[in-house]
Amino acid sequence: MISKELERYLVDHRDDAYLLLRHFLSLGRPFLLHSDLQDGLDAFCREHETAIPGSVLADIIRASQEAVVDAPWLYLAVRPQVARWYYLRFHVEQRAFETIPVAEFLAFKERQVEGGESTWTLEVDLEPFNREFPRLHQPRSIGRGVKFLNRHLSSRLFRSHQGGDRRLLGFLRVHQYQGQQLMLSQRIGSVKRLRLALRRAEEYLSGQPADTEWNAVSAALETLGFMPGWGRTVSRIRSTMQLLADILEAPDPVTLEQFLARIPMIFRLAIISPHGFFGQSNVLGLPDTGGQVVYILDQVRALEKEMRRRIHEQGLDIAPRILVVTRLIPEARGTTCDQRLESIAGTEHAAILRVPFRSAGGEVVRHWISRFEVWPYLEGFAVEAGKELMTELDGRPDLVIGNYSDGNLVATLLAQKLQVTQCNIAHALEKTKYLYSDLFWRENDAQYHFATQFTADLIAMNAADFIITSTYQEIAGRDDGVGQYESYQSFTLPGLYRVVNGIDVFDPKFNIISPGADSEVYFPYTETGRRLTALHEELEQLVFGPAGNDSRGELADRDKPLLFTMARLDKIKNITGLVAWYGRSQALRKAANLLVIAGHVGVEQSDDREEQQQIERMHGLMDEYGLDGELRWVGTHLEKGMAGELYRFIADRHGAFVQPALFEAFGLTVIEAMSSGLPVFATLYGGPQEIIEDGVSGFHIDPNHGEDAAVRMAAFFERCQQDPAYWEQISRNAIARVEERYTWKRYAERLMTLSRCYGFWRYVTDLERKETRRYLEMFYGLQFRPLASKIPC
């Protein structure tokens, strides 16, 4: 349909179309981004009286995410809807166009980088393995995979002659814990016998008091073939059995999920996070160590509570175990990262298990290694970690959760070896953070090793049983922007391989579960009885003290509200971008002081190249704009209690928080600040766009248009000065938004249910996708290993 409309337009408006396309050629750039195309279209329409605005050609340009130019050719990657793509090429001089396959588009990109025609390139195409597998169809359904899977597979599985009820019976008979049989014994050997046993159990239990516990009725139920795990009380037992009876009678996805959520099958959990300094104190701000550590520790506490609750409700007295598997670093820089085993505060049976990296000769690697350079060590790490896990857990884990690219690859290796369910959490994917990181991988390989990382990502994404994301955008982006996972659908590493079908965001393995902030630490500033007032003297010194070795700037006017930001000092977090906006905006400087807590103040204090560059830029900006009396920069990393009270300390003064990142996968600091009652300004690229309702519970800012962001922040403070009730309104709405949607309790409940659902479907169907796994094993051996081996150890 588009082709016919475009063809008619090119005939009817031949000159206009020619001049526009020629305009893009005249820019003299081989690659044009979405923003370049929009700006070029707008500029052309302003300069010419033309019929292009509102035309099908304009619609195509606006929907194009990128263009590749080599006169007289113009190639477009068109994305008219979320995760829907097609590719066009125009011969501008001949006013001709055609639709082309993605492989041809990628090959054209490669020629602009490599020069000349490539002889042969390996194409990665996982689509054939998934042709018969159920997939979502509507973009709005992306990220709700388990609901689709339960609906689709339950109807298919339990049809006549499919044997779904027999496989469900088999699933219920496999559960045990350290030799103790759970759910069903061998007495129930057929579905017919199961139906009969359920009826007899109902007859018996209907005559028992609802609060009678399992031990009092176990003898009678075990005679029928029912083992522990159905519930702690008669009321719970009957409810669980009724769910099963309903499924056998007329299965529906809601009942199936409710039943699976009660199955006692997750007792031992392994969470994998190898890179950085993983510890509970004195680690934040060390290289590669930030929000991911906070996320995982809060996750562990929430998961242990949820695991204990479910196990208790099902009538079992089993203590769940959680191990966070990370790297042991002998040169620990004053942290606990040189300890093999460390209990996690706030839990009863969770610990950090540290396993060292080893050289090819088997020696322990003593020093920290950048996340970009860990790849040669991960296979050996996975082997040793698997053995340590089996020892510490007294058996294999029931679920393995990978974190970030390296942790997801290790989780893949462990899950495959131990034959357990695998969950992946990306946190952030580097591919979308660095412009053209795939296309110019060779230029960046010495520092970032993107080819190795993207290969690992492809393997882990496709191997995982299910994937957790914090937001929809993380998977599929927005109407005008590509999602992190979507960027792996097709791309090329010129001279290495091209991916024509890498990851399918319509795959039902994707599920959105947003994390929260620790409610014991991040709570509203109005809850005065819980406030840590003993810290206020220290906070006064932190915010208003004189400049020193770890700080620069002293605030001259203490009565102005504080605009506060806190993040790692790296390019993506864009702290220096914020300082530049502030320096150039007299209105914002007049309205508020700027408090920055980020990185180190001295270049010599950091051994991270990117941070060193940002430190130098910070000093340069403060000198250029004369900010020492209006900007306070503190190079420290606050523990959670201090950070939580600092948010509230700033809220007392009717300040605001700003998160200016060029891209933010989720935005944990946004949640923390909102929980505390601080109005928040945050990037509209990534998770904060979903977290914040613009103008209601906070404000979106575009980091690519910093001047506009500064105007908006200045206007906010000016309005609050005239109408203090406005600040309080935004503050209340921020608190309510978090309480409604972003809590660790909701997160843990959902993750535990998902793990059971995917574990069930993995057992009763071919969710393991054996053919895909074999392909991935080959890809690992032939691509990942050689790439990783080239990284210096």
PDB file of C-alpha atoms in Angstrom, residues 473-700:
ATOM      1  CA  GLN A 473      10.834   1.569  26.460  1.00  0.00           C
ATOM      2  CA  GLU A 474      13.672  -0.725  27.450  1.00  0.00           C
ATOM      3  CA  ILE A 475      12.176  -3.348  25.128  1.00  0.00           C
ATOM      4  CA  ALA A 476      10.569  -1.430  22.288  1.00  0.00           C
ATOM      5  CA  GLY A 477      11.279   2.253  22.768  1.00  0.00           C
ATOM      6  CA  ARG A 478       8.742   4.884  21.789  1.00  0.00           C
ATOM      7  CA  ASP A 479       6.887   5.842  18.641  1.00  0.00           C
ATOM      8  CA  ASP A 480       9.889   7.917  17.593  1.00  0.00           C
ATOM      9  CA  GLY A 481      12.730   5.995  19.213  1.00  0.00           C
ATOM     10  CA  VAL A 482      14.131   2.461  19.155  1.00  0.00           C
ATOM     11  CA  GLY A 483      14.151   0.321  22.302  1.00  0.00           C
ATOM     12  CA  GLN A 484      17.303  -1.192  23.785  1.00  0.00           C
ATOM     13  CA  TYR A 485      16.305  -4.752  22.952  1.00  0.00           C
ATOM     14  CA  GLU A 486      14.752  -3.715  19.647  1.00  0.00           C
ATOM     15  CA  SER A 487      18.172  -2.445  18.556  1.00  0.00           C
ATOM     16  CA  TYR A 488      19.310  -6.076  18.496  1.00  0.00           C
ATOM     17  CA  GLN A 489      16.653  -7.026  15.949  1.00  0.00           C
ATOM     18  CA  SER A 490      18.988  -6.238  13.059  1.00  0.00           C
ATOM     19  CA  PHE A 491      22.428  -4.652  12.972  1.00  0.00           C
ATOM     20  CA  THR A 492      25.854  -5.196  11.493  1.00  0.00           C
ATOM     21  CA  LEU A 493      29.415  -5.499  12.686  1.00  0.00           C
ATOM     22  CA  PRO A 494      31.140  -4.863   9.341  1.00  0.00           C
ATOM     23  CA  GLY A 495      33.718  -7.462   8.464  1.00  0.00           C
ATOM     24  CA  LEU A 496      32.549  -9.780  11.257  1.00  0.00           C
ATOM     25  CA  TYR A 497      28.858 -10.640  10.827  1.00  0.00           C
ATOM     26  CA  ARG A 498      25.489  -9.084  10.184  1.00  0.00           C
ATOM     27  CA  VAL A 499      22.323  -9.825  12.150  1.00  0.00           C
ATOM     28  CA  VAL A 500      19.159  -9.926  10.049  1.00  0.00           C
ATOM     29  CA  ASN A 501      16.974 -11.449  12.784  1.00  0.00           C
ATOM     30  CA  GLY A 502      18.587 -11.293  16.200  1.00  0.00           C
ATOM     31  CA  ILE A 503      16.013 -10.634  18.896  1.00  0.00           C
ATOM     32  CA  ASP A 504      12.245 -10.462  18.463  1.00  0.00           C
ATOM     33  CA  VAL A 505      10.586  -8.048  20.897  1.00  0.00           C
ATOM     34  CA  PHE A 506       7.249  -9.748  20.165  1.00  0.00           C
ATOM     35  CA  ASP A 507       8.645 -12.891  21.807  1.00  0.00           C
ATOM     36  CA  PRO A 508       6.589 -13.743  24.920  1.00  0.00           C
ATOM     37  CA  LYS A 509       9.742 -14.080  27.027  1.00  0.00           C
ATOM     38  CA  PHE A 510       9.687 -10.309  27.715  1.00  0.00           C
ATOM     39  CA  ASN A 511       7.979  -9.071  30.888  1.00  0.00           C
ATOM     40  CA  ILE A 512       7.928  -5.653  32.519  1.00  0.00           C
ATOM     41  CA  ILE A 513       8.413  -5.598  36.292  1.00  0.00           C
ATOM     42  CA  SER A 514       9.420  -2.220  37.657  1.00  0.00           C
ATOM     43  CA  PRO A 515      11.585  -2.153  40.775  1.00  0.00           C
ATOM     44  CA  GLY A 516      11.101   0.221  43.669  1.00  0.00           C
ATOM     45  CA  ALA A 517      13.101   2.044  46.290  1.00  0.00           C
ATOM     46  CA  ASP A 518      13.803   0.664  49.743  1.00  0.00           C
ATOM     47  CA  SER A 519      10.816   1.983  51.715  1.00  0.00           C
ATOM     48  CA  GLU A 520      12.793   1.749  54.959  1.00  0.00           C
ATOM     49  CA  VAL A 521      15.268   4.292  53.582  1.00  0.00           C
ATOM     50  CA  TYR A 522      13.385   6.362  51.000  1.00  0.00           C
ATOM     51  CA  PHE A 523      10.186   7.689  52.557  1.00  0.00           C
ATOM     52  CA  PRO A 524       8.423  11.088  52.487  1.00  0.00           C
ATOM     53  CA  TYR A 525      10.056  14.066  54.152  1.00  0.00           C
ATOM     54  CA  THR A 526       6.753  14.671  55.971  1.00  0.00           C
ATOM     55  CA  GLU A 527       7.147  11.488  58.076  1.00  0.00           C
ATOM     56  CA  THR A 528       9.068  13.351  60.746  1.00  0.00           C
ATOM     57  CA  GLY A 529       8.977  10.508  63.268  1.00  0.00           C
ATOM     58  CA  ARG A 530      11.128   8.358  60.974  1.00  0.00           C
ATOM     59  CA  ARG A 531      13.604  11.083  60.010  1.00  0.00           C
ATOM     60  CA  LEU A 532      17.311  10.625  60.752  1.00  0.00           C
ATOM     61  CA  THR A 533      17.730  14.040  62.350  1.00  0.00           C
ATOM     62  CA  ALA A 534      21.070  13.049  63.888  1.00  0.00           C
ATOM     63  CA  LEU A 535      22.506  13.316  60.377  1.00  0.00           C
ATOM     64  CA  HIS A 536      21.420  16.898  59.811  1.00  0.00           C
ATOM     65  CA  GLU A 537      24.577  18.506  61.175  1.00  0.00           C
ATOM     66  CA  GLU A 538      26.644  16.319  58.837  1.00  0.00           C
ATOM     67  CA  LEU A 539      24.323  17.142  55.937  1.00  0.00           C
ATOM     68  CA  GLU A 540      24.685  20.875  56.660  1.00  0.00           C
ATOM     69  CA  GLN A 541      28.427  20.470  56.317  1.00  0.00           C
ATOM     70  CA  LEU A 542      28.033  18.367  53.164  1.00  0.00           C
ATOM     71  CA  VAL A 543      25.813  20.920  51.446  1.00  0.00           C
ATOM     72  CA  PHE A 544      26.942  24.254  52.852  1.00  0.00           C
ATOM     73  CA  GLY A 545      30.484  23.567  54.053  1.00  0.00           C
ATOM     74  CA  PRO A 546      33.642  25.101  52.628  1.00  0.00           C
ATOM     75  CA  ALA A 547      35.484  23.687  49.641  1.00  0.00           C
ATOM     76  CA  GLY A 548      38.008  20.952  50.406  1.00  0.00           C
ATOM     77  CA  ASN A 549      39.890  18.014  48.932  1.00  0.00           C
ATOM     78  CA  ASP A 550      36.679  16.203  48.025  1.00  0.00           C
ATOM     79  CA  SER A 551      34.525  19.201  47.152  1.00  0.00           C
ATOM     80  CA  ARG A 552      34.516  22.406  45.157  1.00  0.00           C
ATOM     81  CA  GLY A 553      32.333  25.467  45.480  1.00  0.00           C
ATOM     82  CA  GLU A 554      30.746  27.112  48.515  1.00  0.00           C
ATOM     83  CA  LEU A 555      27.151  28.315  48.268  1.00  0.00           C
ATOM     84  CA  ALA A 556      27.015  32.053  48.913  1.00  0.00           C
ATOM     85  CA  ASP A 557      23.230  32.398  49.251  1.00  0.00           C
ATOM     86  CA  ARG A 558      21.970  29.632  51.524  1.00  0.00           C
ATOM     87  CA  ASP A 559      18.360  30.799  51.249  1.00  0.00           C
ATOM     88  CA  LYS A 560      17.959  29.737  47.637  1.00  0.00           C
ATOM     89  CA  PRO A 561      16.373  26.285  47.061  1.00  0.00           C
ATOM     90  CA  LEU A 562      18.639  23.482  45.915  1.00  0.00           C
ATOM     91  CA  LEU A 563      18.571  21.836  42.521  1.00  0.00           C
ATOM     92  CA  PHE A 564      20.167  18.487  43.309  1.00  0.00           C
ATOM     93  CA  THR A 565      21.666  15.746  41.153  1.00  0.00           C
ATOM     94  CA  MET A 566      23.532  12.575  42.079  1.00  0.00           C
ATOM     95  CA  ALA A 567      25.023  10.034  39.664  1.00  0.00           C
ATOM     96  CA  ARG A 568      28.208   8.488  38.354  1.00  0.00           C
ATOM     97  CA  LEU A 569      30.417  10.968  36.598  1.00  0.00           C
ATOM     98  CA  ASP A 570      30.334   9.509  33.110  1.00  0.00           C
ATOM     99  CA  LYS A 571      29.287  10.767  29.725  1.00  0.00           C
ATOM    100  CA  ILE A 572      25.889   9.076  29.606  1.00  0.00           C
ATOM    101  CA  LYS A 573      24.799  10.480  32.979  1.00  0.00           C
ATOM    102  CA  ASN A 574      25.421  13.951  31.499  1.00  0.00           C
ATOM    103  CA  ILE A 575      26.286  15.732  34.756  1.00  0.00           C
ATOM    104  CA  THR A 576      28.618  18.084  32.904  1.00  0.00           C
ATOM    105  CA  GLY A 577      25.798  18.784  30.461  1.00  0.00           C
ATOM    106  CA  LEU A 578      23.619  19.896  33.375  1.00  0.00           C
ATOM    107  CA  VAL A 579      26.386  22.143  34.723  1.00  0.00           C
ATOM    108  CA  ALA A 580      26.711  23.764  31.291  1.00  0.00           C
ATOM    109  CA  TRP A 581      22.937  24.411  31.130  1.00  0.00           C
ATOM    110  CA  TYR A 582      23.039  25.922  34.601  1.00  0.00           C
ATOM    111  CA  GLY A 583      26.064  28.058  33.838  1.00  0.00           C
ATOM    112  CA  ARG A 584      24.435  29.551  30.738  1.00  0.00           C
ATOM    113  CA  SER A 585      21.038  30.223  32.387  1.00  0.00           C
ATOM    114  CA  GLN A 586      20.998  33.390  34.455  1.00  0.00           C
ATOM    115  CA  ALA A 587      17.356  32.747  35.356  1.00  0.00           C
ATOM    116  CA  LEU A 588      18.106  29.312  36.803  1.00  0.00           C
ATOM    117  CA  ARG A 589      21.205  30.548  38.636  1.00  0.00           C
ATOM    118  CA  LYS A 590      19.113  33.286  40.187  1.00  0.00           C
ATOM    119  CA  ALA A 591      16.335  30.863  41.178  1.00  0.00           C
ATOM    120  CA  ALA A 592      18.333  27.998  42.719  1.00  0.00           C
ATOM    121  CA  ASN A 593      21.739  26.743  43.782  1.00  0.00           C
ATOM    122  CA  LEU A 594      23.028  23.578  42.124  1.00  0.00           C
ATOM    123  CA  LEU A 595      24.242  20.667  44.283  1.00  0.00           C
ATOM    124  CA  VAL A 596      26.163  17.945  42.438  1.00  0.00           C
ATOM    125  CA  ILE A 597      27.235  14.717  44.118  1.00  0.00           C
ATOM    126  CA  ALA A 598      29.200  12.789  41.538  1.00  0.00           C
ATOM    127  CA  GLY A 599      32.492  11.015  41.012  1.00  0.00           C
ATOM    128  CA  HIS A 600      35.737  12.480  42.318  1.00  0.00           C
ATOM    129  CA  VAL A 601      36.839  16.097  42.386  1.00  0.00           C
ATOM    130  CA  GLY A 602      40.486  15.349  41.627  1.00  0.00           C
ATOM    131  CA  VAL A 603      41.590  13.675  38.400  1.00  0.00           C
ATOM    132  CA  GLU A 604      44.286  11.814  40.310  1.00  0.00           C
ATOM    133  CA  GLN A 605      41.596  10.182  42.503  1.00  0.00           C
ATOM    134  CA  SER A 606      40.108   8.250  39.562  1.00  0.00           C
ATOM    135  CA  ASP A 607      41.546   5.476  37.422  1.00  0.00           C
ATOM    136  CA  ASP A 608      38.627   5.478  34.981  1.00  0.00           C
ATOM    137  CA  ARG A 609      39.473   7.261  31.715  1.00  0.00           C
ATOM    138  CA  GLU A 610      35.952   8.456  30.999  1.00  0.00           C
ATOM    139  CA  GLU A 611      35.502   9.790  34.531  1.00  0.00           C
ATOM    140  CA  GLN A 612      38.853  11.601  34.340  1.00  0.00           C
ATOM    141  CA  GLN A 613      37.657  13.393  31.203  1.00  0.00           C
ATOM    142  CA  GLN A 614      34.417  14.388  32.917  1.00  0.00           C
ATOM    143  CA  ILE A 615      36.283  15.673  36.002  1.00  0.00           C
ATOM    144  CA  GLU A 616      38.402  17.936  33.813  1.00  0.00           C
ATOM    145  CA  ARG A 617      35.285  19.191  32.024  1.00  0.00           C
ATOM    146  CA  MET A 618      33.542  19.924  35.354  1.00  0.00           C
ATOM    147  CA  HIS A 619      36.423  22.117  36.494  1.00  0.00           C
ATOM    148  CA  GLY A 620      36.542  23.809  33.112  1.00  0.00           C
ATOM    149  CA  LEU A 621      32.831  24.658  33.212  1.00  0.00           C
ATOM    150  CA  MET A 622      32.970  25.977  36.761  1.00  0.00           C
ATOM    151  CA  ASP A 623      35.874  28.220  35.772  1.00  0.00           C
ATOM    152  CA  GLU A 624      34.251  29.336  32.514  1.00  0.00           C
ATOM    153  CA  TYR A 625      30.954  30.397  34.110  1.00  0.00           C
ATOM    154  CA  GLY A 626      32.285  31.441  37.537  1.00  0.00           C
ATOM    155  CA  LEU A 627      30.086  29.007  39.430  1.00  0.00           C
ATOM    156  CA  ASP A 628      31.973  28.573  42.710  1.00  0.00           C
ATOM    157  CA  GLY A 629      29.434  30.596  44.710  1.00  0.00           C
ATOM    158  CA  GLU A 630      26.336  28.961  43.193  1.00  0.00           C
ATOM    159  CA  LEU A 631      27.382  25.361  42.534  1.00  0.00           C
ATOM    160  CA  ARG A 632      28.499  22.892  45.175  1.00  0.00           C
ATOM    161  CA  TRP A 633      30.267  19.796  43.802  1.00  0.00           C
ATOM    162  CA  VAL A 634      30.967  17.008  46.273  1.00  0.00           C
ATOM    163  CA  GLY A 635      33.031  14.024  45.204  1.00  0.00           C
ATOM    164  CA  THR A 636      31.690  11.412  47.571  1.00  0.00           C
ATOM    165  CA  HIS A 637      29.375   8.428  47.476  1.00  0.00           C
ATOM    166  CA  LEU A 638      26.680   8.324  50.097  1.00  0.00           C
ATOM    167  CA  GLU A 639      25.458   5.249  51.891  1.00  0.00           C
ATOM    168  CA  LYS A 640      21.725   4.661  51.606  1.00  0.00           C
ATOM    169  CA  GLY A 641      20.717   6.112  54.968  1.00  0.00           C
ATOM    170  CA  MET A 642      22.574   9.344  54.307  1.00  0.00           C
ATOM    171  CA  ALA A 643      21.267   9.549  50.735  1.00  0.00           C
ATOM    172  CA  GLY A 644      17.670   9.067  51.858  1.00  0.00           C
ATOM    173  CA  GLU A 645      17.917  11.798  54.467  1.00  0.00           C
ATOM    174  CA  LEU A 646      19.662  14.112  51.998  1.00  0.00           C
ATOM    175  CA  TYR A 647      16.664  13.893  49.635  1.00  0.00           C
ATOM    176  CA  ARG A 648      14.401  14.851  52.543  1.00  0.00           C
ATOM    177  CA  PHE A 649      16.835  17.559  53.739  1.00  0.00           C
ATOM    178  CA  ILE A 650      16.560  19.170  50.302  1.00  0.00           C
ATOM    179  CA  ALA A 651      12.777  18.703  50.275  1.00  0.00           C
ATOM    180  CA  ASP A 652      12.598  20.642  53.566  1.00  0.00           C
ATOM    181  CA  ARG A 653      14.030  23.576  51.596  1.00  0.00           C
ATOM    182  CA  HIS A 654      11.578  23.107  48.703  1.00  0.00           C
ATOM    183  CA  GLY A 655      14.306  22.028  46.313  1.00  0.00           C
ATOM    184  CA  ALA A 656      14.115  19.652  43.358  1.00  0.00           C
ATOM    185  CA  PHE A 657      16.030  16.717  41.903  1.00  0.00           C
ATOM    186  CA  VAL A 658      17.275  16.569  38.321  1.00  0.00           C
ATOM    187  CA  GLN A 659      18.348  13.506  36.355  1.00  0.00           C
ATOM    188  CA  PRO A 660      19.824  14.860  33.094  1.00  0.00           C
ATOM    189  CA  ALA A 661      21.096  11.605  31.514  1.00  0.00           C
ATOM    190  CA  LEU A 662      21.334  11.281  27.754  1.00  0.00           C
ATOM    191  CA  PHE A 663      19.647   7.926  28.300  1.00  0.00           C
ATOM    192  CA  GLU A 664      18.495   6.141  31.453  1.00  0.00           C
ATOM    193  CA  ALA A 665      17.324   2.535  31.296  1.00  0.00           C
ATOM    194  CA  PHE A 666      15.147   2.902  34.394  1.00  0.00           C
ATOM    195  CA  GLY A 667      16.040   5.671  36.832  1.00  0.00           C
ATOM    196  CA  LEU A 668      16.370   4.389  40.385  1.00  0.00           C
ATOM    197  CA  THR A 669      17.410   7.799  41.714  1.00  0.00           C
ATOM    198  CA  VAL A 670      14.225   9.202  40.178  1.00  0.00           C
ATOM    199  CA  ILE A 671      12.195   6.728  42.244  1.00  0.00           C
ATOM    200  CA  GLU A 672      14.219   7.482  45.370  1.00  0.00           C
ATOM    201  CA  ALA A 673      13.752  11.234  45.030  1.00  0.00           C
ATOM    202  CA  MET A 674      10.020  10.946  44.281  1.00  0.00           C
ATOM    203  CA  SER A 675       9.557   8.580  47.254  1.00  0.00           C
ATOM    204  CA  SER A 676      11.084  11.252  49.463  1.00  0.00           C
ATOM    205  CA  GLY A 677       8.756  13.934  48.151  1.00  0.00           C
ATOM    206  CA  LEU A 678      11.175  15.830  45.923  1.00  0.00           C
ATOM    207  CA  PRO A 679       9.813  17.186  42.634  1.00  0.00           C
ATOM    208  CA  VAL A 680      11.897  15.638  39.843  1.00  0.00           C
ATOM    209  CA  PHE A 681      13.084  16.761  36.434  1.00  0.00           C
ATOM    210  CA  ALA A 682      14.313  13.765  34.442  1.00  0.00           C
ATOM    211  CA  THR A 683      15.368  12.792  30.948  1.00  0.00           C
ATOM    212  CA  LEU A 684      12.609  11.752  28.599  1.00  0.00           C
ATOM    213  CA  TYR A 685      14.911   9.150  27.047  1.00  0.00           C
ATOM    214  CA  GLY A 686      14.330   5.869  28.824  1.00  0.00           C
ATOM    215  CA  GLY A 687      12.517   4.806  31.961  1.00  0.00           C
ATOM    216  CA  PRO A 688      11.819   8.210  33.533  1.00  0.00           C
ATOM    217  CA  GLN A 689       9.366   8.996  30.747  1.00  0.00           C
ATOM    218  CA  GLU A 690       7.174   6.172  32.043  1.00  0.00           C
ATOM    219  CA  ILE A 691       7.817   6.809  35.720  1.00  0.00           C
ATOM    220  CA  ILE A 692       6.879  10.496  35.641  1.00  0.00           C
ATOM    221  CA  GLU A 693       3.559  11.929  34.488  1.00  0.00           C
ATOM    222  CA  ASP A 694       4.814  15.139  32.948  1.00  0.00           C
ATOM    223  CA  GLY A 695       3.536  18.200  34.769  1.00  0.00           C
ATOM    224  CA  VAL A 696       1.687  16.067  37.314  1.00  0.00           C
ATOM    225  CA  SER A 697       4.167  13.978  39.324  1.00  0.00           C
ATOM    226  CA  GLY A 698       7.317  15.553  37.911  1.00  0.00           C
ATOM    227  CA  PHE A 699       8.715  16.903  34.671  1.00  0.00           C
ATOM    228  CA  HIS A 700      10.371  15.551  31.526  1.00  0.00           C
TER     229      HIS A 700
END
